[in-house]
Amino acid sequence: MRTILTVGTCVLALSTPVFGQDTHLYWGDTHLHTNYSLDAYALQNETVDPETAYRFAKGLPVIAGLTGQRAQLETPLDFLVVSDHAEFLGVIRAIGLGDPKMMAIEGGRRWNKMLNEGKGKQVFFEIIQTANKDVNALIALNSKEVRATAWEAIVNAAERHNDPGRFTTFIGWEWSSQPGGRNLHRVVFTPDGKDKAMGYLPYGMIDSAKPRDLWNWLAETAEREDTDFISIPHNMNLSQGTMFPLTDESGNPIDEDYAEQRERWETVAEVTQVKGDSETHPDLSPDDPFAYFEIYDRSITVEGGSAKIEAGSYARSALMRGLTLENAIGKNPYKFGMIGSTDAHTGLSTPDEGNFLGKFTADSIPGTKMKETLPNTVGWEMAAQGLAGVWATENTRAAIAAAFRRKEVYATTGPRIALRVFGGYKFPADATEAVDLAAVGYAHGIPMGGDLARPEGDSAPSLLIHAVKDPLGANLDRVQVVKGWLGTDGKTHETIYDVVLSDGRTDGSVDVGDTIDPETGSYTNDIGAPEFVTLWTDPDFAPGLRAFYYVRVLQIPTPRHSLYNAIALQIDPAETGRPPVIRERAYSSPIWYSPGDDLRTEVPVLVPAGSD
Amino acid sequence: MLKEPLLHFLVLAIGLFALHAAVSKDEERDARTIVVDRVALLEFIQYRTKQFDSETAATKLDSLSSDALDRIVQSFVREEALAREARALELDRTDYVIKRRLVQKLDYMAQGFTDAGADVTEAEARAYFRENAADFYVYPRITFTHVFFAANGRGMTGALRQAEETLAELRNSDTRFEDAPGFGERFMFGTNHIDRTLEDVRSRFGDEMTAALFEDMLASGVWSGPLRSEHGAHLVLVTDRRPGRQPTFQEVAERVTREAQRSVNAERARQATQRIVDTYRIDLRHAHETETK
């Protein structure tokens, strides 16, 4: 019996039963800025608005910023969140265009003059400086009227383009708190539509710079409007240790209440994006040969100093810190899934090295990549990444939001590497032979983002892993399992296992090789493997110790966007200041192992006071 | 070889301004005439591409088809006309950044701040639908499952033979869609492919098999094949096809109305600015000169 469906209201779950593989992989970007964002507009994105951003993500041709060039995505996205900064939402655009409401204010006239003199960057730097010092100085210019108009336009664009079953849009924004230049930014999105979203204005850093105030606002607003939110921290690499702290912003130790709030709103973190990769840092993971990847460690100040490298600044060390805190307070505040997104300010989601249009419109073409955009940063340093892979039952707001809640999501640095991970104790020995691996995974284990409890007896947990190359991209080099655990000494440790390698290698220290031609920027798939499937059992399992496992997949070397640009400009790639080659990768969300509360006595409680 | 890009940019930009000033003095320009000469076009191209290299720009200009040249002239004229109009508001500057900014300002005034506007009628929406039918075309989609035999290790001939043998088994036992994973080998890009577009299928199975699937040669509800892909041999069971088709207005009325509204608003804004452009006379006499003065 087939249901006849009208075009545009195709809900596949109703029309076609789903067999075995009851989740599908959807690709999206939860972090994209348009000309309604203050910095996007100030840095020359004057034309790409939310409407254009959604059209582009759907695969329709649009006109891009600076040059008026036509841009079109080869492979469209499945979902998109337009997440403009709540602070000054639409305001800088209004000032630049001489909106009378803004021209009535002295500061508006001054910024209008600066924008008209081509000094957008100075306006942006001035806002950064003021926000870092005295946020109250910004209130007068943060026009509620302009923000309300902009919010409605953003909401309308999302509603126009949401197409259940085909393309999902989410209404959202960015809360851009950075006290003293320490980045605490979060993207917030809602699974609901216009009827709920018009009941509030996006909460911004000018309302409060404290994460707990944001969570309280989310709780109150969700209650009042009968709605829901998902909050996603990003750029922990620029947080100077404050994104995953040991004490909250008021100096109180992280307690159970904090952990509960964080668990309610922040189930997922964005660990890779245009301003660098936050999985880990060589200083924190000295034994990880692949830790040096798209490192960007500046503070967001006009002076643009270096960010301190701390455990609270990177995902891997934060996950480990979560184990320590769970041991101390009985609840893990840092139990997050991982995704990638772009944070592009061009309005165009372009995470691939070959189609990268820059962080800002100002650095969107090869000839402008040497321009300063963020303080002391040029376009070459920005990274062409990332993407969010989501295992959801269907492509709708509700189903995708549910996947974020259960953390069945993962990160890639741009390529569409398909990655399934299941954890369990009782996978059949021939699980890797199964034609439908997911059916076996769901039947005998739990998917990425889930929890394993103490087994009966003393069998060690296994991971069933399936990684497949991007159908239109490069082969894979290897699959690794990253394990973090809390030892009997009360300290955390990390181990990286090379679980399976391409080209018959058995020793992970043997490099996969390199097929890149630096003259033309081409590479071949003569090395690496198109697919890996493996069943891995933890050889070092200790049933009494808390642990987490996540999977990291590495691609063979491919050209970085700066190499393509250097070839286009006919300059030496060394002039870009960045390596010409990139090792693209995917990170699964973790699976956590908990021995149960009765075992908290096995490990001494060591929580250093204050930051480490 | 660009050694100091920023300096390079400045030197060239200053050079262009000097050149522009010299040319401006050279002939007294009528305020209501837009002279489209080679110098102006070269300058325009260099700013638009952000590549300050007059030789490259000249090569580009000389290689343009008449259509492309026409488009460039059109956008140059529009920009110049609107910029002059804006300068009439006593913001007289020769800085290019300002010029662009002024044009945007006028565009913005024409568009208004929101996407407000008079609603289109059903008749207008229907007319829009007729004129833009291609935008609403529904692309073909297919739902199928497959049983796969890898060429890797046994060669394509071996994979096809293996598939032939299994085909009889699938047909004789009346194997259903959901039972497909019980046969063959694991395929990288999944077993069940539900409501997939042609591009989707092509990116996973390649051209040859995509053509076979979408050419309607395979009966629905019957195991058929084997089909070849770059990965190996496939037995397929197609259960649903949605052929490409032109929907009726009724089916897509809401979307058409939205798009029509958008186009009406954009057209209104365009007309408002075009009215300004139309008040200028265009002097094209020097556009095709090969030597600058």
PDB file of N, CA, C and O in Angstrom, chain A residues 508-550:
ATOM      1  N   GLY A 508      51.566   1.562  13.007  1.00  0.00           N
ATOM      2  CA  GLY A 508      51.008   2.902  12.843  1.00  0.00           C
ATOM      3  C   GLY A 508      52.041   3.992  12.632  1.00  0.00           C
ATOM      4  O   GLY A 508      51.704   5.091  12.172  1.00  0.00           O
ATOM      5  N   SER A 509      53.321   3.713  12.946  1.00  0.00           N
ATOM      6  CA  SER A 509      54.328   4.749  12.755  1.00  0.00           C
ATOM      7  C   SER A 509      54.765   4.837  11.294  1.00  0.00           C
ATOM      8  O   SER A 509      55.490   5.745  10.908  1.00  0.00           O
ATOM      9  N   VAL A 510      54.328   3.852  10.485  1.00  0.00           N
ATOM     10  CA  VAL A 510      54.635   3.906   9.050  1.00  0.00           C
ATOM     11  C   VAL A 510      53.617   4.818   8.371  1.00  0.00           C
ATOM     12  O   VAL A 510      52.406   4.590   8.444  1.00  0.00           O
ATOM     13  N   ASP A 511      54.132   5.861   7.717  1.00  0.00           N
ATOM     14  CA  ASP A 511      53.249   6.860   7.105  1.00  0.00           C
ATOM     15  C   ASP A 511      52.582   6.300   5.845  1.00  0.00           C
ATOM     16  O   ASP A 511      53.158   5.481   5.141  1.00  0.00           O
ATOM     17  N   VAL A 512      51.380   6.780   5.581  1.00  0.00           N
ATOM     18  CA  VAL A 512      50.626   6.262   4.431  1.00  0.00           C
ATOM     19  C   VAL A 512      51.199   6.748   3.102  1.00  0.00           C
ATOM     20  O   VAL A 512      50.950   6.157   2.053  1.00  0.00           O
ATOM     21  N   GLY A 513      51.999   7.815   3.129  1.00  0.00           N
ATOM     22  CA  GLY A 513      52.562   8.345   1.889  1.00  0.00           C
ATOM     23  C   GLY A 513      51.814   9.590   1.444  1.00  0.00           C
ATOM     24  O   GLY A 513      50.993  10.129   2.182  1.00  0.00           O
ATOM     25  N   ASP A 514      52.120  10.023   0.227  1.00  0.00           N
ATOM     26  CA  ASP A 514      51.601  11.308  -0.229  1.00  0.00           C
ATOM     27  C   ASP A 514      51.603  11.308  -1.756  1.00  0.00           C
ATOM     28  O   ASP A 514      52.620  11.025  -2.368  1.00  0.00           O
ATOM     29  N   THR A 515      50.473  11.605  -2.384  1.00  0.00           N
ATOM     30  CA  THR A 515      50.396  11.590  -3.850  1.00  0.00           C
ATOM     31  C   THR A 515      50.193  12.985  -4.436  1.00  0.00           C
ATOM     32  O   THR A 515      49.860  13.126  -5.602  1.00  0.00           O
ATOM     33  N   ILE A 516      50.372  14.032  -3.600  1.00  0.00           N
ATOM     34  CA  ILE A 516      50.060  15.386  -4.061  1.00  0.00           C
ATOM     35  C   ILE A 516      51.121  15.917  -5.014  1.00  0.00           C
ATOM     36  O   ILE A 516      52.314  15.789  -4.747  1.00  0.00           O
ATOM     37  N   ASP A 517      50.668  16.499  -6.119  1.00  0.00           N
ATOM     38  CA  ASP A 517      51.566  17.204  -7.023  1.00  0.00           C
ATOM     39  C   ASP A 517      51.502  18.691  -6.660  1.00  0.00           C
ATOM     40  O   ASP A 517      50.485  19.350  -6.912  1.00  0.00           O
ATOM     41  N   PRO A 518      52.580  19.236  -6.044  1.00  0.00           N
ATOM     42  CA  PRO A 518      52.520  20.614  -5.559  1.00  0.00           C
ATOM     43  C   PRO A 518      52.386  21.641  -6.690  1.00  0.00           C
ATOM     44  O   PRO A 518      52.002  22.776  -6.458  1.00  0.00           O
ATOM     45  N   GLU A 519      52.700  21.235  -7.922  1.00  0.00           N
ATOM     46  CA  GLU A 519      52.592  22.168  -9.053  1.00  0.00           C
ATOM     47  C   GLU A 519      51.140  22.371  -9.474  1.00  0.00           C
ATOM     48  O   GLU A 519      50.738  23.460  -9.859  1.00  0.00           O
ATOM     49  N   THR A 520      50.358  21.277  -9.427  1.00  0.00           N
ATOM     50  CA  THR A 520      48.987  21.349  -9.944  1.00  0.00           C
ATOM     51  C   THR A 520      47.936  21.253  -8.848  1.00  0.00           C
ATOM     52  O   THR A 520      46.762  21.524  -9.083  1.00  0.00           O
ATOM     53  N   GLY A 521      48.348  20.819  -7.633  1.00  0.00           N
ATOM     54  CA  GLY A 521      47.383  20.656  -6.549  1.00  0.00           C
ATOM     55  C   GLY A 521      46.515  19.425  -6.714  1.00  0.00           C
ATOM     56  O   GLY A 521      45.474  19.300  -6.088  1.00  0.00           O
ATOM     57  N   SER A 522      46.939  18.477  -7.557  1.00  0.00           N
ATOM     58  CA  SER A 522      46.130  17.261  -7.722  1.00  0.00           C
ATOM     59  C   SER A 522      46.689  16.149  -6.831  1.00  0.00           C
ATOM     60  O   SER A 522      47.837  16.195  -6.396  1.00  0.00           O
ATOM     61  N   TYR A 523      45.845  15.160  -6.526  1.00  0.00           N
ATOM     62  CA  TYR A 523      46.299  13.985  -5.772  1.00  0.00           C
ATOM     63  C   TYR A 523      45.568  12.774  -6.342  1.00  0.00           C
ATOM     64  O   TYR A 523      44.622  12.930  -7.112  1.00  0.00           O
ATOM     65  N   THR A 524      46.008  11.564  -5.985  1.00  0.00           N
ATOM     66  CA  THR A 524      45.316  10.365  -6.479  1.00  0.00           C
ATOM     67  C   THR A 524      44.903   9.495  -5.292  1.00  0.00           C
ATOM     68  O   THR A 524      45.410   9.660  -4.182  1.00  0.00           O
ATOM     69  N   ASN A 525      43.993   8.557  -5.568  1.00  0.00           N
ATOM     70  CA  ASN A 525      43.585   7.598  -4.545  1.00  0.00           C
ATOM     71  C   ASN A 525      44.326   6.265  -4.715  1.00  0.00           C
ATOM     72  O   ASN A 525      43.776   5.198  -4.446  1.00  0.00           O
ATOM     73  N   ASP A 526      45.592   6.332  -5.173  1.00  0.00           N
ATOM     74  CA  ASP A 526      46.389   5.108  -5.333  1.00  0.00           C
ATOM     75  C   ASP A 526      46.857   4.570  -3.990  1.00  0.00           C
ATOM     76  O   ASP A 526      47.326   3.447  -3.894  1.00  0.00           O
ATOM     77  N   ILE A 527      46.775   5.395  -2.941  1.00  0.00           N
ATOM     78  CA  ILE A 527      47.121   4.921  -1.596  1.00  0.00           C
ATOM     79  C   ILE A 527      45.871   5.047  -0.730  1.00  0.00           C
ATOM     80  O   ILE A 527      44.884   5.664  -1.125  1.00  0.00           O
ATOM     81  N   GLY A 528      45.919   4.452   0.467  1.00  0.00           N
ATOM     82  CA  GLY A 528      44.771   4.525   1.371  1.00  0.00           C
ATOM     83  C   GLY A 528      43.712   3.501   1.010  1.00  0.00           C
ATOM     84  O   GLY A 528      43.879   2.720   0.065  1.00  0.00           O
ATOM     85  N   ALA A 529      42.639   3.495   1.781  1.00  0.00           N
ATOM     86  CA  ALA A 529      41.553   2.533   1.572  1.00  0.00           C
ATOM     87  C   ALA A 529      40.231   3.274   1.476  1.00  0.00           C
ATOM     88  O   ALA A 529      40.043   4.292   2.137  1.00  0.00           O
ATOM     89  N   PRO A 530      39.308   2.759   0.630  1.00  0.00           N
ATOM     90  CA  PRO A 530      38.004   3.439   0.531  1.00  0.00           C
ATOM     91  C   PRO A 530      37.119   3.199   1.753  1.00  0.00           C
ATOM     92  O   PRO A 530      36.194   3.959   2.008  1.00  0.00           O
ATOM     93  N   GLU A 531      37.415   2.130   2.513  1.00  0.00           N
ATOM     94  CA  GLU A 531      36.478   1.710   3.564  1.00  0.00           C
ATOM     95  C   GLU A 531      37.218   0.913   4.631  1.00  0.00           C
ATOM     96  O   GLU A 531      38.134   0.154   4.318  1.00  0.00           O
ATOM     97  N   PHE A 532      36.826   1.094   5.885  1.00  0.00           N
ATOM     98  CA  PHE A 532      37.345   0.264   6.971  1.00  0.00           C
ATOM     99  C   PHE A 532      36.173  -0.267   7.769  1.00  0.00           C
ATOM    100  O   PHE A 532      35.230   0.470   8.068  1.00  0.00           O
ATOM    101  N   VAL A 533      36.241  -1.535   8.129  1.00  0.00           N
ATOM    102  CA  VAL A 533      35.250  -2.048   9.073  1.00  0.00           C
ATOM    103  C   VAL A 533      35.999  -2.938  10.058  1.00  0.00           C
ATOM    104  O   VAL A 533      36.852  -3.730   9.670  1.00  0.00           O
ATOM    105  N   THR A 534      35.734  -2.739  11.341  1.00  0.00           N
ATOM    106  CA  THR A 534      36.519  -3.483  12.321  1.00  0.00           C
ATOM    107  C   THR A 534      35.745  -3.625  13.629  1.00  0.00           C
ATOM    108  O   THR A 534      34.875  -2.810  13.947  1.00  0.00           O
ATOM    109  N   LEU A 535      36.059  -4.694  14.343  1.00  0.00           N
ATOM    110  CA  LEU A 535      35.511  -4.903  15.679  1.00  0.00           C
ATOM    111  C   LEU A 535      36.707  -4.874  16.624  1.00  0.00           C
ATOM    112  O   LEU A 535      37.585  -5.737  16.557  1.00  0.00           O
ATOM    113  N   TRP A 536      36.766  -3.857  17.482  1.00  0.00           N
ATOM    114  CA  TRP A 536      37.922  -3.657  18.342  1.00  0.00           C
ATOM    115  C   TRP A 536      37.522  -3.857  19.799  1.00  0.00           C
ATOM    116  O   TRP A 536      36.487  -3.350  20.238  1.00  0.00           O
ATOM    117  N   THR A 537      38.320  -4.604  20.523  1.00  0.00           N
ATOM    118  CA  THR A 537      38.051  -4.805  21.945  1.00  0.00           C
ATOM    119  C   THR A 537      39.175  -4.151  22.749  1.00  0.00           C
ATOM    120  O   THR A 537      40.347  -4.310  22.416  1.00  0.00           O
ATOM    121  N   ASP A 538      38.813  -3.417  23.778  1.00  0.00           N
ATOM    122  CA  ASP A 538      39.809  -2.704  24.579  1.00  0.00           C
ATOM    123  C   ASP A 538      40.753  -3.695  25.252  1.00  0.00           C
ATOM    124  O   ASP A 538      40.321  -4.472  26.115  1.00  0.00           O
ATOM    125  N   PRO A 539      42.050  -3.684  24.881  1.00  0.00           N
ATOM    126  CA  PRO A 539      42.991  -4.663  25.460  1.00  0.00           C
ATOM    127  C   PRO A 539      43.423  -4.283  26.874  1.00  0.00           C
ATOM    128  O   PRO A 539      44.035  -5.109  27.564  1.00  0.00           O
ATOM    129  N   ASP A 540      43.134  -3.045  27.296  1.00  0.00           N
ATOM    130  CA  ASP A 540      43.630  -2.563  28.593  1.00  0.00           C
ATOM    131  C   ASP A 540      42.492  -2.226  29.537  1.00  0.00           C
ATOM    132  O   ASP A 540      42.595  -1.304  30.351  1.00  0.00           O
ATOM    133  N   PHE A 541      41.376  -2.932  29.403  1.00  0.00           N
ATOM    134  CA  PHE A 541      40.176  -2.572  30.156  1.00  0.00           C
ATOM    135  C   PHE A 541      40.307  -2.876  31.648  1.00  0.00           C
ATOM    136  O   PHE A 541      40.775  -3.952  32.027  1.00  0.00           O
ATOM    137  N   ALA A 542      39.911  -1.896  32.475  1.00  0.00           N
ATOM    138  CA  ALA A 542      39.864  -2.114  33.927  1.00  0.00           C
ATOM    139  C   ALA A 542      38.450  -1.777  34.386  1.00  0.00           C
ATOM    140  O   ALA A 542      38.052  -0.614  34.329  1.00  0.00           O
ATOM    141  N   PRO A 543      37.672  -2.779  34.824  1.00  0.00           N
ATOM    142  CA  PRO A 543      36.243  -2.567  35.097  1.00  0.00           C
ATOM    143  C   PRO A 543      35.969  -1.507  36.157  1.00  0.00           C
ATOM    144  O   PRO A 543      34.900  -0.899  36.158  1.00  0.00           O
ATOM    145  N   GLY A 544      36.936  -1.223  37.034  1.00  0.00           N
ATOM    146  CA  GLY A 544      36.683  -0.260  38.109  1.00  0.00           C
ATOM    147  C   GLY A 544      36.936   1.183  37.717  1.00  0.00           C
ATOM    148  O   GLY A 544      36.714   2.082  38.526  1.00  0.00           O
ATOM    149  N   LEU A 545      37.424   1.428  36.489  1.00  0.00           N
ATOM    150  CA  LEU A 545      37.860   2.781  36.137  1.00  0.00           C
ATOM    151  C   LEU A 545      36.981   3.437  35.074  1.00  0.00           C
ATOM    152  O   LEU A 545      36.658   2.828  34.059  1.00  0.00           O
ATOM    153  N   ARG A 546      36.610   4.694  35.356  1.00  0.00           N
ATOM    154  CA  ARG A 546      35.831   5.494  34.392  1.00  0.00           C
ATOM    155  C   ARG A 546      36.626   5.715  33.115  1.00  0.00           C
ATOM    156  O   ARG A 546      37.826   5.995  33.181  1.00  0.00           O
ATOM    157  N   ALA A 547      35.936   5.690  31.972  1.00  0.00           N
ATOM    158  CA  ALA A 547      36.642   5.899  30.710  1.00  0.00           C
ATOM    159  C   ALA A 547      35.684   6.438  29.655  1.00  0.00           C
ATOM    160  O   ALA A 547      34.467   6.392  29.833  1.00  0.00           O
ATOM    161  N   PHE A 548      36.246   6.979  28.580  1.00  0.00           N
ATOM    162  CA  PHE A 548      35.457   7.248  27.373  1.00  0.00           C
ATOM    163  C   PHE A 548      36.276   6.792  26.169  1.00  0.00           C
ATOM    164  O   PHE A 548      37.507   6.679  26.251  1.00  0.00           O
ATOM    165  N   TYR A 549      35.575   6.494  25.085  1.00  0.00           N
ATOM    166  CA  TYR A 549      36.225   6.106  23.841  1.00  0.00           C
ATOM    167  C   TYR A 549      35.629   6.945  22.719  1.00  0.00           C
ATOM    168  O   TYR A 549      34.414   7.070  22.638  1.00  0.00           O
ATOM    169  N   TYR A 550      36.462   7.523  21.868  1.00  0.00           N
ATOM    170  CA  TYR A 550      35.904   8.047  20.610  1.00  0.00           C
ATOM    171  C   TYR A 550      36.808   7.643  19.454  1.00  0.00           C
ATOM    172  O   TYR A 550      37.965   7.278  19.657  1.00  0.00           O
TER     173      TYR A 550
END
